[in-house]
PDB file of C-alpha atoms in Angstrom:
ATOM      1  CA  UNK A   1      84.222  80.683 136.012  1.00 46.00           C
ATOM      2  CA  UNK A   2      83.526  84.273 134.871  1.00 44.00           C
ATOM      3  CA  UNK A   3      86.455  86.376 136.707  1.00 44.00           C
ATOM      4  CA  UNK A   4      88.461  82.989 134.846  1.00 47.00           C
ATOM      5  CA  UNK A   5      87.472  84.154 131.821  1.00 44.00           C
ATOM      6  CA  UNK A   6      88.466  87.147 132.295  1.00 46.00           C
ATOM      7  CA  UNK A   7      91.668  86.617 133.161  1.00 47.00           C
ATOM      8  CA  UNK A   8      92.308  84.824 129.843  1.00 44.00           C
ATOM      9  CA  UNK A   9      91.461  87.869 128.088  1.00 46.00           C
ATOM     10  CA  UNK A  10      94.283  89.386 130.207  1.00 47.00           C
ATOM     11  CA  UNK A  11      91.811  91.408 132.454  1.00 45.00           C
ATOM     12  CA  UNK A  12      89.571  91.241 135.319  1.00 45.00           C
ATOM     13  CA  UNK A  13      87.170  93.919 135.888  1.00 43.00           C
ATOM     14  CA  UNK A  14      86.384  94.005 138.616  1.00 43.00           C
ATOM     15  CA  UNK A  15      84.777  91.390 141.370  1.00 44.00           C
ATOM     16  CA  UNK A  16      81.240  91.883 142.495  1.00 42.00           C
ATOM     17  CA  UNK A  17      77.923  90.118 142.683  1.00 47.00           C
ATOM     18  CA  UNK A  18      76.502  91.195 139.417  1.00 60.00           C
ATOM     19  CA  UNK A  19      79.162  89.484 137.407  1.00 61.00           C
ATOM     20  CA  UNK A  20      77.070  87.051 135.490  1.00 64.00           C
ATOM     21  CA  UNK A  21      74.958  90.190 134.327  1.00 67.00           C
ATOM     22  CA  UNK A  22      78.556  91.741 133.199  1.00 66.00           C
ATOM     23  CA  UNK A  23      78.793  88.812 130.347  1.00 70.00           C
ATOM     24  CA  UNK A  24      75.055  87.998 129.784  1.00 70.00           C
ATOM     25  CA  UNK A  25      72.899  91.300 130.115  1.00 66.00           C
ATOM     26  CA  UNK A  26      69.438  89.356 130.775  1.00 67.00           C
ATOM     27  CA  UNK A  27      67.793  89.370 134.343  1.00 66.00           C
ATOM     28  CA  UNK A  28      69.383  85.872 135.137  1.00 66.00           C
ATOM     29  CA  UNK A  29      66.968  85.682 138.388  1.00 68.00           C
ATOM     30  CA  UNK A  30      64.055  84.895 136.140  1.00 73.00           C
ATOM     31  CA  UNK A  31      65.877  81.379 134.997  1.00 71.00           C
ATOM     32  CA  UNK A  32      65.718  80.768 138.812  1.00 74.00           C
ATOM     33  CA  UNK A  33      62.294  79.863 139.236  1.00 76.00           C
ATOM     34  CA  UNK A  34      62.780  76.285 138.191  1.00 79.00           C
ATOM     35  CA  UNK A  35      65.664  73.356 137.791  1.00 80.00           C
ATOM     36  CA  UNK A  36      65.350  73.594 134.043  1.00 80.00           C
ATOM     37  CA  UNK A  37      65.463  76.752 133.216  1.00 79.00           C
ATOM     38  CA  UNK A  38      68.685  77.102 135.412  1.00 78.00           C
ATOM     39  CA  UNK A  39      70.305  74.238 133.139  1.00 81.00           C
ATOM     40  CA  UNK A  40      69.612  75.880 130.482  1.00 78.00           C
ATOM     41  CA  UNK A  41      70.814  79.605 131.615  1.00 79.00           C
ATOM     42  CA  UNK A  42      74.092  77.554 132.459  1.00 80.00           C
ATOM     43  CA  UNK A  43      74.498  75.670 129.397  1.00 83.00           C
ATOM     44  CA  UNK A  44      73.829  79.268 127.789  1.00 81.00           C
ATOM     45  CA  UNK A  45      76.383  81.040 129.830  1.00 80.00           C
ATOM     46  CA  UNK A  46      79.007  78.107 129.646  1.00 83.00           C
ATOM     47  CA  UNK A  47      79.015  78.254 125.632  1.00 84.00           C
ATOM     48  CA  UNK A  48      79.784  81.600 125.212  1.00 85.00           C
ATOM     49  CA  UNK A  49      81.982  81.714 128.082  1.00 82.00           C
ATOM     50  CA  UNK A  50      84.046  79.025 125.536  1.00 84.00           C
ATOM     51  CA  UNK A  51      83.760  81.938 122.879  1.00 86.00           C
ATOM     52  CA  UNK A  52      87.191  84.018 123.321  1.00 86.00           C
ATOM     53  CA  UNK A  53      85.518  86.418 120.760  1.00 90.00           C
ATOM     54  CA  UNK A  54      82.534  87.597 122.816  1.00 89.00           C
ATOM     55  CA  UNK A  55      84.252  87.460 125.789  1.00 87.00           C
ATOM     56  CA  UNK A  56      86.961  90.163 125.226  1.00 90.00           C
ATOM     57  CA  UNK A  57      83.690  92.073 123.219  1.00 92.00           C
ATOM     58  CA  UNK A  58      82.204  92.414 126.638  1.00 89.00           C
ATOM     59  CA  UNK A  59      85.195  93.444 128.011  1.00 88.00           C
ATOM     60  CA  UNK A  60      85.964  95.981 125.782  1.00 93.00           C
ATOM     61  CA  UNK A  61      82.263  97.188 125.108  1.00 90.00           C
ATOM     62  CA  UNK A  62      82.274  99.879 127.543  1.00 89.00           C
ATOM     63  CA  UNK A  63      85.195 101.809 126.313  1.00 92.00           C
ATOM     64  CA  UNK A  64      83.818 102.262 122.653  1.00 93.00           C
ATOM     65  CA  UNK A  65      86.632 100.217 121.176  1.00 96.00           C
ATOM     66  CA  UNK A  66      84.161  97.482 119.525  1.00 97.00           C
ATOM     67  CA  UNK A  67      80.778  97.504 117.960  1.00 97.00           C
ATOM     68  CA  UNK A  68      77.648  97.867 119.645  1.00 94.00           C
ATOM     69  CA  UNK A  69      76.024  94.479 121.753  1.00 91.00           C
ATOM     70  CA  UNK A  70      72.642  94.091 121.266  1.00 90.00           C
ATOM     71  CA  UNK A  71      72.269  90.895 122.639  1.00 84.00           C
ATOM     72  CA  UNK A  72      72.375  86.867 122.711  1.00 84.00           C
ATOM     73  CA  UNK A  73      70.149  84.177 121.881  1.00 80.00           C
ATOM     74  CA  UNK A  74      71.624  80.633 123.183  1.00 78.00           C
ATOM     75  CA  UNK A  75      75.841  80.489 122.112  1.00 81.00           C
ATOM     76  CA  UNK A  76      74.827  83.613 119.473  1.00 86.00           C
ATOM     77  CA  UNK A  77      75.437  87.164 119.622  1.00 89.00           C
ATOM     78  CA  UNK A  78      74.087  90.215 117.797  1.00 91.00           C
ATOM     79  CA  UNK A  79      76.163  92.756 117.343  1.00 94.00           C
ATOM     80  CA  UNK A  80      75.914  96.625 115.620  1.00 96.00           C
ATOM     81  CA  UNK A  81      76.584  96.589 112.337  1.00 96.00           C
ATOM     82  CA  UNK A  82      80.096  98.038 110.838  1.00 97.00           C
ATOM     83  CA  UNK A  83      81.398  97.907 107.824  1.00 96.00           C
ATOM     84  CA  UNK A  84      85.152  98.879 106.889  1.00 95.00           C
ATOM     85  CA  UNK A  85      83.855 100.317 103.707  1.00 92.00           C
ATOM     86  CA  UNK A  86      86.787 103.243 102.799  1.00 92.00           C
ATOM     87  CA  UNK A  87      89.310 101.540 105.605  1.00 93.00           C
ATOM     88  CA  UNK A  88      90.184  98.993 103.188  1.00 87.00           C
ATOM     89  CA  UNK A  89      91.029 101.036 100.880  1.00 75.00           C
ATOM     90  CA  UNK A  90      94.742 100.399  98.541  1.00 72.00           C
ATOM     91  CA  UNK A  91      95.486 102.594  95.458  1.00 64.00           C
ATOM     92  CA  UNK A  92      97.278 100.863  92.623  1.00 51.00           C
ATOM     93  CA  UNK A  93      97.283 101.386  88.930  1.00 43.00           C
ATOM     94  CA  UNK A  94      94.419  99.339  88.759  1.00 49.00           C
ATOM     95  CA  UNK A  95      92.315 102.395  90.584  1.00 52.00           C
ATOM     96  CA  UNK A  96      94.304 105.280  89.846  1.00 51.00           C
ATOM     97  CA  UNK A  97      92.201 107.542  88.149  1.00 51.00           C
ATOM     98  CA  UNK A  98      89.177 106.244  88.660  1.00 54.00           C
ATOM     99  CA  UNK A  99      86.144 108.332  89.526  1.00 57.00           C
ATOM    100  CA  UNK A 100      84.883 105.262  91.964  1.00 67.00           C
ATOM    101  CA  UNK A 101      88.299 105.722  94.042  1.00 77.00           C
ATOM    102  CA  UNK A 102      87.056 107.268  97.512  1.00 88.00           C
ATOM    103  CA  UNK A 103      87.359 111.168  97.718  1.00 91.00           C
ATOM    104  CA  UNK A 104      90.332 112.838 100.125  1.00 93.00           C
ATOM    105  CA  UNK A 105      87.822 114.753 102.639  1.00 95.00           C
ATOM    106  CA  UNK A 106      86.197 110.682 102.793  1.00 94.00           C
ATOM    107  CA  UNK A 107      89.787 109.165 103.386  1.00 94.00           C
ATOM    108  CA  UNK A 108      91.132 111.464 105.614  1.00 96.00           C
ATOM    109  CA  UNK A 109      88.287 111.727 107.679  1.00 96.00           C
ATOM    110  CA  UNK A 110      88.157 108.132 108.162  1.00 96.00           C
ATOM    111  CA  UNK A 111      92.055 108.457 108.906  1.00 97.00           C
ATOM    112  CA  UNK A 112      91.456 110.483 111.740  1.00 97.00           C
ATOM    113  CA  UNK A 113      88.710 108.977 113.158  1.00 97.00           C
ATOM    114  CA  UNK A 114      91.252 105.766 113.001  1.00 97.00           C
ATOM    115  CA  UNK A 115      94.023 107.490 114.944  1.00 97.00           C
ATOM    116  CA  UNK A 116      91.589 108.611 117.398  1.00 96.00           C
ATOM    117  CA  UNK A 117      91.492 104.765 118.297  1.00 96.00           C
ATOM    118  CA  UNK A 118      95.106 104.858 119.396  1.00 94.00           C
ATOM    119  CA  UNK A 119      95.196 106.813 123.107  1.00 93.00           C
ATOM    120  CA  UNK A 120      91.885 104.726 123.964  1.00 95.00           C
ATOM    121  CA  UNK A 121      93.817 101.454 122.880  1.00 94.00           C
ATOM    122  CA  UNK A 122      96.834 102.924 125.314  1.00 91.00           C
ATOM    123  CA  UNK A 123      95.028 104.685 127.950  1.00 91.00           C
ATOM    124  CA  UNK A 124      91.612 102.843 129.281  1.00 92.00           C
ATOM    125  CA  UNK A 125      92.299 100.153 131.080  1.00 92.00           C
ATOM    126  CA  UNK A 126      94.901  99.316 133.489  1.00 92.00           C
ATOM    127  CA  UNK A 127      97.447  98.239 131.225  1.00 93.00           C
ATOM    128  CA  UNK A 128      97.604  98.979 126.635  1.00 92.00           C
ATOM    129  CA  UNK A 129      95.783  96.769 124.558  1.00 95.00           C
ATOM    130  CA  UNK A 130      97.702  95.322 121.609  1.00 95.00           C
ATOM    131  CA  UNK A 131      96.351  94.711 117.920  1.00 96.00           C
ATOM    132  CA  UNK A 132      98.271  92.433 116.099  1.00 96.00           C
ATOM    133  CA  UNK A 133      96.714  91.609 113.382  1.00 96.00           C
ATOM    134  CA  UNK A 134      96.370  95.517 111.760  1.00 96.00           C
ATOM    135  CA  UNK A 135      94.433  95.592 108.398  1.00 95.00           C
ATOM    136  CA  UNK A 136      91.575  97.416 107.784  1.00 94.00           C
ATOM    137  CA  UNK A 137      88.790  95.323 107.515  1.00 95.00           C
ATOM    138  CA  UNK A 138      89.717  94.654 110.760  1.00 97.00           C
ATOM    139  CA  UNK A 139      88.111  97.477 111.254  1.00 97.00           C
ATOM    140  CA  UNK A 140      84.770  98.855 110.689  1.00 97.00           C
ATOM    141  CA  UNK A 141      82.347 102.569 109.955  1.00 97.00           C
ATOM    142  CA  UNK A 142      79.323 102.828 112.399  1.00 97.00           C
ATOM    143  CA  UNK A 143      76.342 104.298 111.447  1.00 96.00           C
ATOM    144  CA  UNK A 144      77.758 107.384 113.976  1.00 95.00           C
ATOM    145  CA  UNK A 145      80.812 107.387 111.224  1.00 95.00           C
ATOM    146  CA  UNK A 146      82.869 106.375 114.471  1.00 96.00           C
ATOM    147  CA  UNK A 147      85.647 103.406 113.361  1.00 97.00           C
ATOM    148  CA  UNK A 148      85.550 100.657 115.819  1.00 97.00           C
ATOM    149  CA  UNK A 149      87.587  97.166 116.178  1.00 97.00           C
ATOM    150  CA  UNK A 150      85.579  94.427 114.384  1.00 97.00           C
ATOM    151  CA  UNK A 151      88.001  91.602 114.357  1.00 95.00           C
ATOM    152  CA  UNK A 152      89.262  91.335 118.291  1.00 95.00           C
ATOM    153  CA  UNK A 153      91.079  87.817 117.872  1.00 92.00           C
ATOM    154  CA  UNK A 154      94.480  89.062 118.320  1.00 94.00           C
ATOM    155  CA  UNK A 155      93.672  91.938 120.337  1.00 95.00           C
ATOM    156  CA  UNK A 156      95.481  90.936 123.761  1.00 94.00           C
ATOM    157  CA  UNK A 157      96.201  92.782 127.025  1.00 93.00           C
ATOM    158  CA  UNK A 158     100.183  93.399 127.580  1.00 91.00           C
ATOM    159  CA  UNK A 159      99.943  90.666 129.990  1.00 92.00           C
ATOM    160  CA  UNK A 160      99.414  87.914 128.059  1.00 91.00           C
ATOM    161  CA  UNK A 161     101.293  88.761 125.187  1.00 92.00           C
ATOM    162  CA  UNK A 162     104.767  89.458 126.740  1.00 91.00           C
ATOM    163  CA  UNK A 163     103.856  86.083 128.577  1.00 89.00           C
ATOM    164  CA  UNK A 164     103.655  84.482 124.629  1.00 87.00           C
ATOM    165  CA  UNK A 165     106.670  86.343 124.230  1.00 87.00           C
ATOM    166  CA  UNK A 166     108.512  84.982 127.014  1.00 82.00           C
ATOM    167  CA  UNK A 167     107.939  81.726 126.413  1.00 77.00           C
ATOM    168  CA  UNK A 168     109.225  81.268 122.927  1.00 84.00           C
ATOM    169  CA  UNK A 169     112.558  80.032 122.176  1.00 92.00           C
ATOM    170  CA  UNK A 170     114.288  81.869 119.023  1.00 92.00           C
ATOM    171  CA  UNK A 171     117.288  82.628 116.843  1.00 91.00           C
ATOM    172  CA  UNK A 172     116.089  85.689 115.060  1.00 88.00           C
ATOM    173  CA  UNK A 173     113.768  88.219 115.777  1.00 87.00           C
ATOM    174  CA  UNK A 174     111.502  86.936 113.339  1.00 88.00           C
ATOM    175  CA  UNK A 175     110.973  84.311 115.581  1.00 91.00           C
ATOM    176  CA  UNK A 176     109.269  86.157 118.514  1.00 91.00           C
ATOM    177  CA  UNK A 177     107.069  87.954 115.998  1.00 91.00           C
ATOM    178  CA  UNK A 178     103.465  87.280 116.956  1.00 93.00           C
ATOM    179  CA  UNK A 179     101.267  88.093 113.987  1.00 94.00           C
ATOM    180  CA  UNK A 180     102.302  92.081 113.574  1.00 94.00           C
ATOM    181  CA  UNK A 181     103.325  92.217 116.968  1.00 94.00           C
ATOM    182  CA  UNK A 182     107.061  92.320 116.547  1.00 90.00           C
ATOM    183  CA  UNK A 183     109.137  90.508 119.200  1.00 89.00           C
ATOM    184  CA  UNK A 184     112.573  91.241 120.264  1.00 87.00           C
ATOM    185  CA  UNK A 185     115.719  87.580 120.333  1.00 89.00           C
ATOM    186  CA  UNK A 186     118.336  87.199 122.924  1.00 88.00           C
ATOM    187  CA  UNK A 187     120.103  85.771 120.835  1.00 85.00           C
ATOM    188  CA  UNK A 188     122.633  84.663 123.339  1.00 89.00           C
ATOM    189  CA  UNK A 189     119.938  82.813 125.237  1.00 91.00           C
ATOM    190  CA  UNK A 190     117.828  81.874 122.677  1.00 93.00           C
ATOM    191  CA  UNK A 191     115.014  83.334 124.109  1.00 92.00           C
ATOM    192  CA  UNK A 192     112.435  86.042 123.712  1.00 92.00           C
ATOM    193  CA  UNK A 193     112.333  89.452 125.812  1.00 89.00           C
ATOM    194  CA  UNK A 194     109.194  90.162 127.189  1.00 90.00           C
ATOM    195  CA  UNK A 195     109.113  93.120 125.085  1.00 87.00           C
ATOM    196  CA  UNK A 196     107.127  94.220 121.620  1.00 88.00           C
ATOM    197  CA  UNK A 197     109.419  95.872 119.697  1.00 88.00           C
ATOM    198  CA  UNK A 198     106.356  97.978 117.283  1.00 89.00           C
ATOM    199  CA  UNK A 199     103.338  99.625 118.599  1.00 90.00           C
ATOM    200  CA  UNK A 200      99.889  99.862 117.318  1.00 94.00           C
ATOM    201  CA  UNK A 201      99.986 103.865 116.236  1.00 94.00           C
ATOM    202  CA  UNK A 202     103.392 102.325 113.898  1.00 92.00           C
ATOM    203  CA  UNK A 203     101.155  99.381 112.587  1.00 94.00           C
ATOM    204  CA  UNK A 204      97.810 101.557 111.835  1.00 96.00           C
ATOM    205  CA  UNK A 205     100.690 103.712 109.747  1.00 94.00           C
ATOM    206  CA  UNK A 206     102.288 101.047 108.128  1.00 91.00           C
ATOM    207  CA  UNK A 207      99.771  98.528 107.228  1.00 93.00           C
ATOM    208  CA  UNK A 208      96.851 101.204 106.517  1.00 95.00           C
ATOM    209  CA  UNK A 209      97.556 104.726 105.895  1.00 95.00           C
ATOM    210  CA  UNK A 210     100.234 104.081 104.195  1.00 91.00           C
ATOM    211  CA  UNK A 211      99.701 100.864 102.669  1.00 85.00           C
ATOM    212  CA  UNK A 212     101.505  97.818 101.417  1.00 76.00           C
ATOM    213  CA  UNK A 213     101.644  98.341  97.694  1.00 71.00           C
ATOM    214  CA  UNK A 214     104.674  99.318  95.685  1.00 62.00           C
ATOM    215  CA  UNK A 215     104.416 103.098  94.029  1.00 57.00           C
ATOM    216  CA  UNK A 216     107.228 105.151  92.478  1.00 52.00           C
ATOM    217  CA  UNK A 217     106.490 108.477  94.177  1.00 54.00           C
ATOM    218  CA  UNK A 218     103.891 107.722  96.686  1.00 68.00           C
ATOM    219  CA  UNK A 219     102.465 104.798  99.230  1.00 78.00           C
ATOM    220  CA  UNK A 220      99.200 103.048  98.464  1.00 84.00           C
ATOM    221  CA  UNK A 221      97.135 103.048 101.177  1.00 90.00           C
ATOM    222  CA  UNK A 222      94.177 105.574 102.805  1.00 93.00           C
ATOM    223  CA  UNK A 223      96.464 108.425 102.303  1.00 93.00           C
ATOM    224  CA  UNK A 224      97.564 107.970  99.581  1.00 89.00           C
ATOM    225  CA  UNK A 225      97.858 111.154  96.697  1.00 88.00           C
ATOM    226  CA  UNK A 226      97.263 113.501  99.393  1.00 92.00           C
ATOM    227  CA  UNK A 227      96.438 117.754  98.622  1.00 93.00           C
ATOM    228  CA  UNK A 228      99.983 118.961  97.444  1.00 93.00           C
ATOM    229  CA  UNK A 229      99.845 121.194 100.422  1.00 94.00           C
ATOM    230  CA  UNK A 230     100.294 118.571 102.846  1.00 96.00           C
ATOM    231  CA  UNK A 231     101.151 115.706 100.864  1.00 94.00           C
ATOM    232  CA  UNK A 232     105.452 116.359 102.303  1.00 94.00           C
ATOM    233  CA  UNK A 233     105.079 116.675 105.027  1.00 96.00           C
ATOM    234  CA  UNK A 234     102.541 114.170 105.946  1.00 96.00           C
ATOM    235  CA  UNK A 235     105.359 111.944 103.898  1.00 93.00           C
ATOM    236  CA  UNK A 236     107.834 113.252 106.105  1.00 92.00           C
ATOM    237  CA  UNK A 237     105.348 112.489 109.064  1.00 94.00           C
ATOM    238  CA  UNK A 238     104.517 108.535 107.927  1.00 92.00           C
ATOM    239  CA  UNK A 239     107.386 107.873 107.596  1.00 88.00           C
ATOM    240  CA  UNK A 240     108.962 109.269 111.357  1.00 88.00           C
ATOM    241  CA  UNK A 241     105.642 106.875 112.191  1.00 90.00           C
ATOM    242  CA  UNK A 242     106.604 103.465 110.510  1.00 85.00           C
ATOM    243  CA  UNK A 243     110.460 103.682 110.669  1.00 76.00           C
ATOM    244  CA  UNK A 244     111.517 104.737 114.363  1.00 65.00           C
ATOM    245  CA  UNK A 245     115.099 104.446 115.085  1.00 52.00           C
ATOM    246  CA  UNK A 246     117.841 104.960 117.798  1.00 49.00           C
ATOM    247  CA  UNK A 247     115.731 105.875 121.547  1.00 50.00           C
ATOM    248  CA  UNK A 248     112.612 106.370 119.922  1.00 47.00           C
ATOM    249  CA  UNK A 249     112.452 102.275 119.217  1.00 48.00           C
ATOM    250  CA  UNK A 250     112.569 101.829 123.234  1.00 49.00           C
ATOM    251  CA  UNK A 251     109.671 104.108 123.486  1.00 44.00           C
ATOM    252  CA  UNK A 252     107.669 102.786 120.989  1.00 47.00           C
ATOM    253  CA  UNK A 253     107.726  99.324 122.683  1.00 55.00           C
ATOM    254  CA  UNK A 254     105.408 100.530 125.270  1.00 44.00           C
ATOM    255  CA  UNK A 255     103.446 103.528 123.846  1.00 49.00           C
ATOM    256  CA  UNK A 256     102.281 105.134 121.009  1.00 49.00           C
ATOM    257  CA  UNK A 257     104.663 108.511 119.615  1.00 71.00           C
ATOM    258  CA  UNK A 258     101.696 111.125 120.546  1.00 85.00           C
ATOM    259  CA  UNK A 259     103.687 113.575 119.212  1.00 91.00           C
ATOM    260  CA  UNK A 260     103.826 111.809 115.639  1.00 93.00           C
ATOM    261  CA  UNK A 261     100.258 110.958 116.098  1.00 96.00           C
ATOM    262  CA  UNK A 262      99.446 114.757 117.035  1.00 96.00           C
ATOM    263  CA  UNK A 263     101.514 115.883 113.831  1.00 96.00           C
ATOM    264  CA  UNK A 264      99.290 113.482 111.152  1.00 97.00           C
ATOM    265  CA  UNK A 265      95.975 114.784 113.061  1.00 97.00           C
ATOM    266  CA  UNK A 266      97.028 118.316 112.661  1.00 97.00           C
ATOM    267  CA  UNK A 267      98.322 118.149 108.681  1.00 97.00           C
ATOM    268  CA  UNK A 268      95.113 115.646 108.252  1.00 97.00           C
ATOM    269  CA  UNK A 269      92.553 118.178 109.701  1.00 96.00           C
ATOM    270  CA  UNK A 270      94.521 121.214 107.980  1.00 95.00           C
ATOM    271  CA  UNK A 271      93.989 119.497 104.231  1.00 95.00           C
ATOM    272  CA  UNK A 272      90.192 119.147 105.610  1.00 89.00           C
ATOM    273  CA  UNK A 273      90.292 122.903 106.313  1.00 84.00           C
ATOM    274  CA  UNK A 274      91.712 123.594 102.301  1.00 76.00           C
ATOM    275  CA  UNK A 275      89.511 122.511 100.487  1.00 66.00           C
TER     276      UNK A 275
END
């Protein structure tokens, strides 16, 4: 029932014998002493093996992607505390100017500590993990100031989400769109590809940094009214990250654009360094 689980999630571990302790960390082999207290480590283990939430937590635990576990009591969970605090930041003239508005050296440093997400999203497991619904208070400070995933229910495996695509019929590309994860028509056979036609480093751009809100000269979100010394060129650089065209749209359905990713680190981290 556990490797099952797994597999929902779009991900199997690994098999071995310690498998229950993978999704419960308690010494199980004390609840073997008696019939009772085995019902009721199985009834324990069944109800939050029916929690989708905690189960891709403990898969993703390891890699530093989510929040602490601390542990379970019954179907509950405890997990470390982390706020999105600064991430959900969104300048409009109903903060501009205000003294309460988070500092740049706060919002960039948050920034990067948010990109740094991106090659562990593509990179640790056997196959990229998708986030498709990209906000930020889906996403939260630690006490460590490390940003972590807080909201992981549509955060799938490629697996499972170019099976979702697959099996949708469509007219328009709208259609195949699951939550942010943008699908790709054929239109002539009214069917989805199996393909996602964003990535998340182009959805942390779009939906966060630069933000959602209408401005005249600027964008609205965590970078927005950056140092003048940067403030073009990391322009230049958000935009390259949100608006892909031509080839680059064929590699950004499977991977991040490190080199646009290494070019907002670099001007973010430079700004840092000015002032």
């Amino acid at each position: 029932m556990i490797l099952e689980t797994t597999k929902q999630v779009g991900f199997v571990p690994f098999v071995w014998e310690g498998a229950i302790e993978f999704m419960w960390e308690q010494n199980y082999y004390h609840y073997l002493k008696s019939l009772s207290s085995m019902n009721a480590m199985f009834r324990t283990i069944t109800l939050l093996m029916e929690e989708d939430e905690y189960k891709i937590i403990k898969v993703l635990e390891s890699s530093g992607l989510v929040p602490k576990m601390y542990g379970t009591c019954g179907p509950l969970y405890l997990q470390e505390s982390c706020p999105p605090g600064i991430l959900e930041t969104e300048f409009s003239f109903l903060t501009e100017g205000r003294s309460s508005y988070p500092s740049w050296p706060d919002r960039s440093a948050a920034a990067v500590r948010l990109l740094q997400l991106v090659p562990i999203l593509e990179k640790t497991f056997t196959e990229p993990l998708q986030l498709c619904d990209v906000k930020g208070g889906n996403f939260g400070i630690c006490a460590d100031n490390t940003v972590r995933v807080i909201d992981v229910d549509s955060v799938f495996f490629d697996t499972p989400l170019m099976k979702t695509f697959n099996y949708s019929k469509c007219r328009t590309h709208e259609e195949c769109n699951f939550f942010d994860c943008k699908g790709v028509c054929n239109a002539e056979h009214q069917q989805c590809y199996t393909m996602k036609a964003n990535n998340n480093l182009q959805l942390i751009c779009q939906k966060i940094l630069k933000g959602n809100l209408p401005r005249l000269l600027d964008f609205s979100g965590l970078l927005s009214g950056a140092p003048a010394s940067v403030a073009k060129k990391l322009r230049i650089a958000l935009e390259d990250c949100t608006a892909p065209t031509g080839e680059d749209m064929q590699v950004a359905i499977y991977k991040p654009k490190m080199a646009v990713l290494s070019r907002i680190l670099e001007l973010l981290l430079q700004s840092q360094h000015e002032l």
